Short mmCIF file of C-alpha atoms in Angstrom, two decimals:
data_model
loop_
_atom_site.label_atom_id
_atom_site.label_comp_id
_atom_site.label_asym_id
_atom_site.label_seq_id
_atom_site.Cartn_x
_atom_site.Cartn_y
_atom_site.Cartn_z
CA MET A 29 -16.92 12.82 22.82
CA PHE A 30 -15.53 13.37 19.86
CA THR A 31 -17.96 15.04 17.07
CA PRO A 32 -16.48 15.52 13.34
CA LEU A 33 -17.25 18.77 11.21
CA VAL A 34 -18.93 15.97 7.82
CA SER A 35 -22.36 15.29 8.22
CA ILE A 36 -23.47 11.99 6.75
CA ASN A 37 -26.19 11.16 4.61
CA ARG A 38 -26.02 7.24 4.77
CA THR A 39 -28.84 6.51 1.55
CA VAL A 40 -26.97 3.74 -0.83
CA THR A 41 -27.13 4.52 -4.19
CA THR A 42 -27.63 2.54 -6.33
CA ALA A 43 -25.96 3.78 -9.76
CA ALA A 44 -22.77 1.55 -8.51
CA ARG A 45 -24.31 -1.23 -9.07
CA CYS A 46 -25.15 -0.44 -12.95
CA LYS A 47 -21.44 -0.38 -13.87
CA ARG A 48 -19.02 -2.37 -15.07
CA ARG A 49 -17.48 -5.18 -11.74
CA VAL A 50 -13.75 -5.40 -11.25
CA VAL A 51 -11.62 -7.73 -10.47
CA ILE A 52 -8.63 -8.85 -9.05
CA THR A 53 -6.81 -10.96 -10.92
CA GLY A 54 -2.72 -11.58 -9.67
CA MET A 55 -0.91 -10.07 -7.09
CA GLY A 56 2.95 -9.41 -6.79
CA VAL A 57 5.12 -8.32 -3.69
CA VAL A 58 8.95 -7.59 -2.65
CA CYS A 59 8.34 -6.60 0.49
CA PRO A 60 9.89 -6.37 4.26
CA LEU A 61 8.60 -10.05 5.14
CA GLY A 62 9.49 -11.60 2.00
CA VAL A 63 9.76 -12.12 -1.94
CA GLY A 64 6.23 -13.42 -3.29
CA ALA A 65 2.78 -12.37 -2.54
CA GLN A 66 2.30 -16.07 -0.49
CA ASN A 67 5.66 -16.03 1.54
CA ALA A 68 5.01 -12.26 2.41
CA TRP A 69 1.05 -13.48 3.13
CA GLN A 70 2.38 -16.61 5.55
CA ALA A 71 5.52 -14.61 7.76
CA LEU A 72 2.38 -11.70 7.92
CA ILE A 73 -0.05 -13.99 9.12
CA ASN A 74 1.96 -16.29 11.68
CA SER A 75 3.63 -12.50 13.38
CA LYS A 76 6.92 -12.92 11.96
CA SER A 77 8.80 -8.89 11.59
CA GLY A 78 10.18 -7.36 9.23
CA VAL A 79 11.27 -5.15 11.31
CA THR A 80 15.96 -5.04 11.78
CA ARG A 81 18.74 -2.53 12.65
CA LEU A 82 20.30 0.10 9.83
CA THR A 83 24.33 -0.67 10.80
CA GLU A 84 25.95 1.62 7.98
CA PRO A 85 28.39 3.60 10.13
CA ASP A 86 26.10 7.01 9.05
CA TYR A 87 23.19 5.57 10.75
CA ASP A 88 25.16 5.84 14.16
CA LYS A 89 24.78 9.02 14.89
CA LEU A 90 20.75 9.40 13.58
CA PRO A 91 18.15 9.45 16.34
CA CYS A 92 16.37 6.51 14.41
CA LYS A 93 18.63 3.90 13.97
CA ILE A 94 16.21 1.36 12.02
CA GLY A 95 14.60 -0.03 8.91
CA ALA A 96 11.57 -2.65 7.19
CA LEU A 97 14.22 -3.57 4.33
CA ILE A 98 13.88 -6.69 1.60
CA PRO A 99 15.19 -9.24 2.93
CA LYS A 100 18.19 -9.77 0.33
CA GLY A 101 20.40 -13.18 -0.44
CA ASP A 102 19.53 -15.59 -2.64
CA GLY A 103 17.10 -18.49 -0.68
CA SER A 104 13.49 -19.04 -2.14
CA ASN A 105 11.94 -15.49 0.39
CA GLU A 106 14.70 -13.01 -0.69
CA LEU A 107 15.18 -10.33 -3.28
CA ASP A 108 19.45 -10.80 -5.44
CA ILE A 109 18.39 -8.16 -7.14
CA ASN A 110 21.49 -9.37 -9.77
CA SER A 111 19.53 -12.14 -11.29
CA HIS A 112 16.27 -10.35 -12.77
CA PHE A 113 18.45 -7.60 -14.34
CA SER A 114 22.04 -6.58 -15.62
CA LYS A 115 24.23 -4.76 -14.33
CA SER A 116 23.36 -2.17 -18.01
CA GLU A 117 19.71 -2.84 -16.97
CA LEU A 118 19.79 -2.03 -12.92
CA ARG A 119 22.09 2.11 -13.64
CA THR A 120 18.63 2.99 -16.00
CA MET A 121 16.55 2.13 -12.62
CA CYS A 122 16.31 3.38 -10.02
CA PRO A 123 15.61 1.23 -7.33
CA ALA A 124 12.08 1.12 -6.45
CA THR A 125 11.65 1.10 -10.77
CA ALA A 126 13.27 -2.31 -9.74
CA TYR A 127 11.14 -3.86 -7.07
CA ALA A 128 7.85 -2.69 -9.18
CA LEU A 129 8.77 -5.09 -11.86
CA ILE A 130 10.00 -7.39 -10.51
CA ALA A 131 6.92 -7.53 -8.56
CA THR A 132 5.28 -6.67 -12.72
CA GLU A 133 6.60 -10.00 -13.26
CA GLU A 134 4.92 -12.22 -10.42
CA ALA A 135 1.62 -11.00 -10.71
CA LEU A 136 1.26 -11.32 -14.10
CA ASN A 137 2.02 -14.75 -13.28
CA ASP A 138 -0.43 -15.08 -11.73
CA ALA A 139 -2.97 -13.30 -13.04
CA ASP A 140 -1.80 -15.14 -16.51
CA TRP A 141 -1.91 -11.79 -18.14
CA LYS A 142 1.25 -11.50 -20.79
CA PRO A 143 -0.89 -11.04 -23.56
CA LYS A 144 1.07 -11.41 -27.59
CA ASP A 145 -1.75 -10.12 -29.17
CA GLU A 146 -1.61 -6.51 -30.00
CA ILE A 147 -5.23 -5.86 -29.55
CA ASP A 148 -4.81 -7.64 -25.54
CA LYS A 149 -1.52 -5.05 -25.17
CA GLN A 150 -3.94 -2.04 -26.50
CA ASP A 151 -6.29 -3.66 -24.15
CA THR A 152 -4.27 -3.48 -20.80
CA GLY A 153 -2.45 0.03 -19.09
CA VAL A 154 -0.39 1.07 -16.35
CA ALA A 155 -0.76 2.66 -12.80
CA VAL A 156 2.32 2.53 -10.77
CA GLY A 157 3.41 5.69 -8.93
CA ILE A 158 5.96 6.32 -6.59
CA GLY A 159 5.85 8.26 -2.94
CA MET A 160 10.13 10.05 -3.40
CA ILE A 161 12.59 10.34 -5.81
CA ASP A 162 16.19 8.10 -4.09
CA LEU A 163 17.52 11.12 -2.63
CA VAL A 164 20.37 9.01 -2.69
CA ASP A 165 20.43 9.18 -6.03
CA VAL A 166 20.95 13.41 -6.61
CA CYS A 167 23.64 13.90 -3.81
CA THR A 168 25.27 11.70 -5.38
CA THR A 169 24.76 12.71 -8.89
CA HIS A 170 26.19 16.52 -7.23
CA GLU A 171 28.84 15.19 -6.45
CA ALA A 172 29.89 13.59 -9.47
CA LEU A 173 29.10 17.24 -11.25
CA LYS A 174 31.78 18.61 -9.31
CA ASN A 175 34.34 16.62 -11.23
CA GLY A 176 32.64 17.63 -14.40
CA TYR A 177 29.69 17.84 -17.17
CA ASN A 178 30.20 14.36 -17.81
CA LYS A 179 30.52 13.00 -14.89
CA VAL A 180 26.31 13.26 -14.95
CA SER A 181 24.85 10.04 -15.90
CA PRO A 182 22.28 10.50 -19.19
CA TYR A 183 19.95 7.97 -17.29
CA PHE A 184 19.72 10.89 -13.78
CA VAL A 185 16.73 12.02 -14.46
CA PRO A 186 14.96 8.98 -16.13
CA ARG A 187 16.04 7.46 -12.91
CA ILE A 188 14.55 9.56 -9.91
CA LEU A 189 10.81 10.79 -12.40
CA PRO A 190 8.04 9.44 -9.72
CA ASN A 191 6.29 7.61 -13.22
CA MET A 192 9.18 5.79 -14.51
CA ALA A 193 8.15 3.29 -12.78
CA ALA A 194 4.89 2.37 -14.70
CA GLY A 195 7.15 3.92 -17.52
CA GLN A 196 8.98 0.62 -17.54
CA ILE A 197 6.34 -2.26 -17.00
CA SER A 198 4.73 -0.43 -19.68
CA ILE A 199 7.96 -0.66 -22.51
CA LYS A 200 9.15 -4.05 -20.85
CA TYR A 201 5.32 -6.08 -22.31
CA GLY A 202 3.82 -3.82 -24.70
CA PHE A 203 1.34 -2.42 -22.34
CA ARG A 204 -0.91 -0.16 -25.13
CA GLY A 205 -3.81 0.94 -22.31
CA PRO A 206 -3.14 3.48 -19.58
CA ASN A 207 -0.25 5.13 -19.18
CA HIS A 208 -0.76 6.63 -15.54
CA SER A 209 1.42 7.67 -12.47
CA VAL A 210 0.32 9.13 -9.09
CA SER A 211 2.94 10.70 -6.53
CA THR A 212 0.96 11.22 -2.88
CA ALA A 213 2.70 10.59 -0.28
CA CYS A 214 1.57 7.04 1.48
CA ALA A 215 -1.38 7.76 0.11
CA THR A 216 -0.23 6.58 -4.02
CA GLY A 217 0.01 3.33 -3.63
CA ALA A 218 -3.89 3.20 -2.40
CA HIS A 219 -4.98 6.24 -5.89
CA ALA A 220 -3.30 4.39 -7.92
CA ILE A 221 -5.11 1.37 -7.87
CA GLY A 222 -8.45 3.24 -7.27
CA ASP A 223 -7.91 5.34 -10.72
CA ALA A 224 -7.00 2.04 -12.19
CA PHE A 225 -10.18 0.74 -10.97
CA ARG A 226 -12.19 3.57 -12.39
CA PHE A 227 -10.64 3.37 -15.65
CA ILE A 228 -11.70 -0.38 -15.82
CA ARG A 229 -14.92 0.68 -14.33
CA GLY A 230 -15.23 3.69 -17.23
CA GLY A 231 -14.64 2.12 -20.21
CA GLU A 232 -11.73 2.76 -21.02
CA THR A 233 -9.82 -0.69 -20.73
CA SER A 234 -9.92 -4.09 -20.01
CA VAL A 235 -7.04 -4.68 -17.51
CA MET A 236 -5.17 -3.06 -15.59
CA VAL A 237 -1.14 -3.15 -13.60
CA CYS A 238 -1.18 -1.04 -10.89
CA GLY A 239 -0.31 -0.05 -7.60
CA GLY A 240 3.59 1.44 -6.64
CA ALA A 241 7.23 1.09 -5.08
CA GLU A 242 9.78 2.47 -3.28
CA ALA A 243 12.61 2.60 -2.32
CA CYS A 244 14.24 5.52 -0.44
CA ILE A 245 15.98 4.47 2.82
CA SER A 246 19.42 6.11 3.45
CA PRO A 247 21.05 8.30 6.08
CA LEU A 248 19.46 11.63 5.05
CA SER A 249 15.76 9.99 4.37
CA ILE A 250 16.14 9.22 8.22
CA ALA A 251 17.58 12.25 8.89
CA ALA A 252 14.61 14.59 6.68
CA PHE A 253 11.48 12.14 8.89
CA CYS A 254 13.65 12.24 12.01
CA ARG A 255 13.61 16.26 12.37
CA LEU A 256 9.79 15.58 11.78
CA ARG A 257 9.80 13.74 14.80
CA ALA A 258 7.98 11.34 12.82
CA LEU A 259 10.03 8.08 13.29
CA SER A 260 10.51 6.02 15.76
CA THR A 261 13.72 5.80 18.22
CA CYS A 262 12.70 4.42 21.68
CA LYS A 263 13.38 1.01 20.02
CA ASN A 264 16.42 1.05 18.37
CA GLU A 265 17.31 -1.97 20.59
CA PHE A 266 14.48 -4.01 19.53
CA PRO A 267 13.66 -3.05 16.38
CA CYS A 268 11.19 -5.69 15.86
CA GLU A 269 9.29 -4.22 18.79
CA ALA A 270 9.53 -0.28 16.59
CA SER A 271 6.88 -0.61 15.19
CA ARG A 272 3.71 -0.84 17.61
CA PRO A 273 0.17 0.86 15.43
CA PHE A 274 -2.96 1.75 18.35
CA ASP A 275 -0.11 0.71 20.88
CA LYS A 276 0.22 3.63 24.08
CA ASP A 277 3.94 3.12 23.97
CA ARG A 278 4.20 4.48 20.19
CA ASP A 279 6.84 7.25 19.41
CA GLY A 280 6.33 6.95 15.46
CA PHE A 281 6.78 4.63 12.94
CA VAL A 282 9.29 2.38 10.28
CA MET A 283 10.72 3.64 7.24
CA GLY A 284 10.43 0.86 5.39
CA GLU A 285 10.67 -0.42 1.60
CA GLY A 286 9.16 -2.15 -1.28
CA SER A 287 6.69 -2.67 -4.29
CA ALA A 288 3.48 -4.69 -4.39
CA ILE A 289 1.30 -4.87 -7.34
CA LEU A 290 -2.13 -6.25 -8.78
CA VAL A 291 -3.81 -7.35 -12.18
CA LEU A 292 -7.39 -5.65 -12.16
CA GLU A 293 -9.68 -7.06 -14.91
CA GLU A 294 -12.89 -6.05 -15.71
CA LEU A 295 -14.67 -8.96 -14.69
CA ASN A 296 -16.89 -11.00 -17.62
CA HIS A 297 -12.52 -10.16 -19.36
CA ALA A 298 -11.25 -11.80 -15.94
CA LEU A 299 -14.37 -14.82 -16.88
CA GLU A 300 -14.22 -15.00 -20.10
CA ARG A 301 -10.10 -16.89 -20.06
CA ASN A 302 -11.39 -18.76 -16.63
CA ALA A 303 -8.85 -16.54 -14.84
CA ASN A 304 -8.87 -16.70 -11.16
CA ILE A 305 -9.75 -14.21 -8.89
CA TYR A 306 -9.41 -12.83 -5.91
CA ALA A 307 -11.85 -10.43 -4.47
CA GLU A 308 -13.63 -7.65 -5.87
CA VAL A 309 -13.30 -4.01 -5.92
CA LEU A 310 -16.54 -2.08 -4.83
CA GLY A 311 -15.52 1.49 -4.56
CA TYR A 312 -13.26 3.91 -3.87
CA GLY A 313 -13.12 7.50 -2.01
CA LEU A 314 -10.92 10.30 -1.66
CA SER A 315 -10.69 13.48 -0.03
CA GLY A 316 -8.39 16.51 1.18
CA ASP A 317 -7.96 17.23 5.28
CA ALA A 318 -7.67 20.88 4.28
CA ALA A 319 -5.11 21.12 8.05
CA HIS A 320 -2.22 21.39 7.78
CA LEU A 321 1.35 19.89 6.46
CA THR A 322 1.77 16.87 7.70
CA ALA A 323 -0.63 16.05 9.93
CA PRO A 324 -4.22 14.99 9.63
CA SER A 325 -6.63 17.28 10.66
CA GLU A 326 -7.90 16.64 14.35
CA ASP A 327 -11.64 15.85 14.33
CA GLY A 328 -11.34 12.91 11.74
CA THR A 329 -12.71 14.63 9.14
CA GLY A 330 -10.70 13.96 6.07
CA ALA A 331 -10.12 10.11 6.95
CA ILE A 332 -15.18 9.70 7.61
CA LEU A 333 -14.74 12.16 4.12
CA ALA A 334 -12.91 9.18 2.04
CA MET A 335 -14.20 6.33 3.64
CA ASP A 336 -17.71 7.86 2.97
CA ARG A 337 -17.45 8.53 -0.52
CA ALA A 338 -16.16 4.56 -0.99
CA VAL A 339 -18.45 2.99 0.72
CA LYS A 340 -21.32 5.18 -1.84
CA ASP A 341 -18.67 4.26 -4.45
CA ALA A 342 -19.69 0.49 -3.52
CA GLY A 343 -23.03 1.52 -3.76
CA ILE A 344 -23.40 -0.65 -0.58
CA ASP A 345 -23.81 0.46 3.61
CA SER A 346 -21.44 0.71 6.28
CA VAL A 347 -23.35 -2.58 8.33
CA GLU A 348 -21.88 -4.79 5.22
CA ILE A 349 -17.64 -3.70 6.72
CA THR A 350 -16.56 -6.24 9.59
CA PHE A 351 -13.11 -5.40 8.62
CA VAL A 352 -10.94 -1.64 8.44
CA SER A 353 -7.98 -2.29 6.77
CA ALA A 354 -5.78 0.55 8.95
CA HIS A 355 -3.53 3.19 7.73
CA ALA A 356 -2.38 3.57 11.10
CA THR A 357 1.03 3.86 10.98
CA SER A 358 2.21 4.19 13.84
CA THR A 359 2.18 7.64 14.93
CA PRO A 360 1.50 8.58 18.30
CA LEU A 361 -1.65 11.63 16.05
CA GLY A 362 -2.40 9.87 13.71
CA ASP A 363 -3.37 6.70 14.73
CA ALA A 364 -6.11 8.38 17.61
CA ILE A 365 -7.53 10.18 14.59
CA GLU A 366 -7.83 7.76 12.29
CA ILE A 367 -9.10 4.88 15.66
CA LYS A 368 -11.80 8.26 16.60
CA ALA A 369 -12.70 8.77 12.40
CA ILE A 370 -13.61 5.03 11.40
CA GLU A 371 -16.00 4.99 15.21
CA SER A 372 -17.52 7.77 13.65
CA PHE A 373 -18.41 6.97 10.60
CA MET A 374 -19.59 3.49 11.48
CA GLY A 375 -21.79 4.47 13.83
CA GLN A 376 -23.77 2.10 16.67
CA HIS A 377 -21.83 -0.81 13.31
CA LYS A 378 -18.87 -0.20 15.72
CA ARG A 379 -18.59 -3.16 17.72
CA ASN A 380 -18.72 -5.59 14.94
CA VAL A 381 -15.96 -4.68 13.52
CA THR A 382 -11.85 -4.97 13.67
CA VAL A 383 -8.90 -2.96 12.51
CA SER A 384 -6.30 -3.99 12.15
CA SER A 385 -2.93 -2.14 10.75
CA THR A 386 0.62 -4.88 9.27
CA LYS A 387 2.56 -1.68 9.68
CA GLY A 388 3.75 -3.35 13.23
CA ALA A 389 5.06 -6.01 11.24
CA HIS A 390 7.11 -4.74 7.75
CA GLY A 391 7.47 -0.92 8.42
CA HIS A 392 5.88 1.78 6.92
CA LEU A 393 6.11 1.92 2.71
CA LEU A 394 5.27 5.52 2.31
CA GLY A 395 3.91 5.69 -1.55
CA ALA A 396 3.91 1.67 -1.62
CA ALA A 397 2.22 1.14 2.07
CA GLY A 398 -1.77 1.49 0.85
CA ASN A 399 -1.58 -0.78 -2.53
CA LEU A 400 0.88 -3.70 -0.31
CA GLU A 401 -2.01 -3.32 2.71
CA SER A 402 -4.95 -4.19 0.04
CA ALA A 403 -3.44 -7.09 -1.32
CA PHE A 404 -2.97 -8.18 2.24
CA THR A 405 -6.58 -7.04 2.06
CA ILE A 406 -7.14 -9.27 -0.79
CA LEU A 407 -5.32 -12.23 1.27
CA ALA A 408 -7.84 -11.52 3.75
CA ILE A 409 -11.05 -12.17 1.97
CA LYS A 410 -9.53 -14.68 0.44
CA GLU A 411 -8.86 -17.31 3.55
CA SER A 412 -11.13 -15.88 5.72
CA ILE A 413 -8.13 -14.52 7.83
CA ILE A 414 -8.03 -10.58 9.69
CA PRO A 415 -4.01 -10.41 9.99
CA PRO A 416 -2.78 -8.77 13.00
CA THR A 417 -1.14 -5.77 14.37
CA LEU A 418 2.54 -6.57 15.70
CA ASN A 419 3.47 -5.15 19.07
CA LEU A 420 -0.21 -3.72 20.26
CA HIS A 421 0.14 -5.23 24.28
CA ASN A 422 -2.05 -1.78 25.41
CA LEU A 423 -4.66 -0.79 23.26
CA ASP A 424 -4.55 3.69 24.04
CA GLY A 425 -7.68 4.44 25.28
CA GLU A 426 -10.99 3.00 24.79
CA THR A 427 -12.66 2.59 21.93
CA SER A 428 -15.90 -0.62 21.08
CA LEU A 429 -14.09 -1.95 18.17
CA HIS A 430 -11.85 -5.16 17.75
CA PHE A 431 -8.89 -5.90 17.29
CA ALA A 432 -6.31 -8.58 16.59
CA PRO A 433 -3.63 -7.59 18.77
CA ASN A 434 0.29 -9.93 17.90
CA VAL A 435 -1.77 -12.94 16.52
CA LYS A 436 -4.20 -12.91 13.48
CA LYS A 437 -8.04 -13.84 13.70
CA THR A 438 -10.56 -15.36 12.10
CA TRP A 439 -13.07 -13.33 10.66
CA ASN A 440 -16.24 -14.51 10.97
CA ALA A 441 -18.91 -12.78 8.97
CA THR A 442 -22.82 -13.94 8.37
CA SER A 443 -23.12 -12.12 4.57
CA ARG A 444 -19.91 -11.59 2.44
CA HIS A 445 -16.70 -9.94 3.08
CA VAL A 446 -15.97 -6.32 2.85
CA ALA A 447 -13.08 -4.73 4.06
CA LEU A 448 -12.19 -0.44 3.67
CA LYS A 449 -8.32 0.07 3.33
CA ASN A 450 -7.49 3.26 4.07
CA ALA A 451 -4.70 5.60 3.17
CA PHE A 452 -2.86 9.19 3.89
CA GLY A 453 -0.62 11.07 2.43
CA PHE A 454 1.16 14.27 3.82
CA GLY A 455 -0.48 17.01 2.72
CA GLY A 456 -4.16 15.88 3.61
CA THR A 457 -4.50 13.84 0.40
CA ASN A 458 -6.92 10.38 1.85
CA ALA A 459 -8.15 7.76 0.58
CA CYS A 460 -10.26 4.97 0.32
CA LEU A 461 -10.48 1.51 -1.24
CA CYS A 462 -13.55 -0.41 -1.01
CA PHE A 463 -12.94 -4.65 -1.31
CA ALA A 464 -14.71 -7.86 -1.07
CA GLU A 465 -15.08 -11.52 -2.21
CA TYR A 466 -16.61 -12.02 -4.69
CA ASP A 467 -20.43 -13.12 -5.48
CA GLU A 468 -20.96 -14.72 -8.72
#
């Protein structure tokens, strides 16, 4: 019997209902499932996979030879980075920043929000994080230094600073609201959205551009995560089958890359300009495991606390939640603990809850995981579809929770659609976001 250490008071607080409401009015995506939010979403719900073989010779000597790469090319679903930036511009930024800028352009166009008025620019902020710096950039610059001081690029430092995606976005569009960046490993993107939500709800600004970006797939990073025994190594010949959240044969995660950006907006601000509303952000919860550098607490306390705080912050009861977009990365330990935590938190209501992890399709985007999966959660709410967990053939253990193995499910709810999005990171940092169908 799983008994968490934390004791949860399920009394619904009403303080959250008196705060400013925050809605999502725009989204942009660059990820292994494609470029463009709708392109990626359609690939996801059609059970496509973005995991491929890593073909560079340096990967041949590593235990893991697969990754989830953004499709490159000039197709409508592919990325041609040279069509977005000049060579001189690319010298000033790391690939993750470039992905964030591309996703931001789509999100702002989607929201129809590119203000020219100075007051509107001052009322628009940015919260975008990067989980890991570009290790290849560090290594090549170190080698360049051996050939002389002048061989070090003057843009080296800006390229490796985790806050430069936020900075570049702010500079490009002239946004003078909060300029914020977090770097909390695999919880980065979710924390960025949650912090942006609080900035708007607290009255500091009316619009926030938020999310995360990651582009650190390289032989060095793959080798490092292999040394941690974190990556899948058993499906090198069958890449599409490697990421398998909740499946009893899972053996580790698949590293991915990309960015997803959301435009959050104060409700009245959105209504006044007749903006399209995807969904509403209801709550945000954070916690620390205080247990281990890389592993979650075995009793699930960290995850339970984050979910509980998000629900209390939302001012709702857990029985309103019928979908949990799990962090589940396809690691043997993490997935099992998260399922137990969700079961414990939901109590008897767990029989009415469906859990899914989209990482089976796009791998684990590290610092861009929580925000990409938030975008998919929001689209799930909008379209009443629960996206599938690919490669889930044999559920590990018994549970009363429901799943969406391999194919999408219709999301039936007796009232409005309400979902939780979990995101956990190394160092025991946890985030949970509560999204809901917009209700006038």
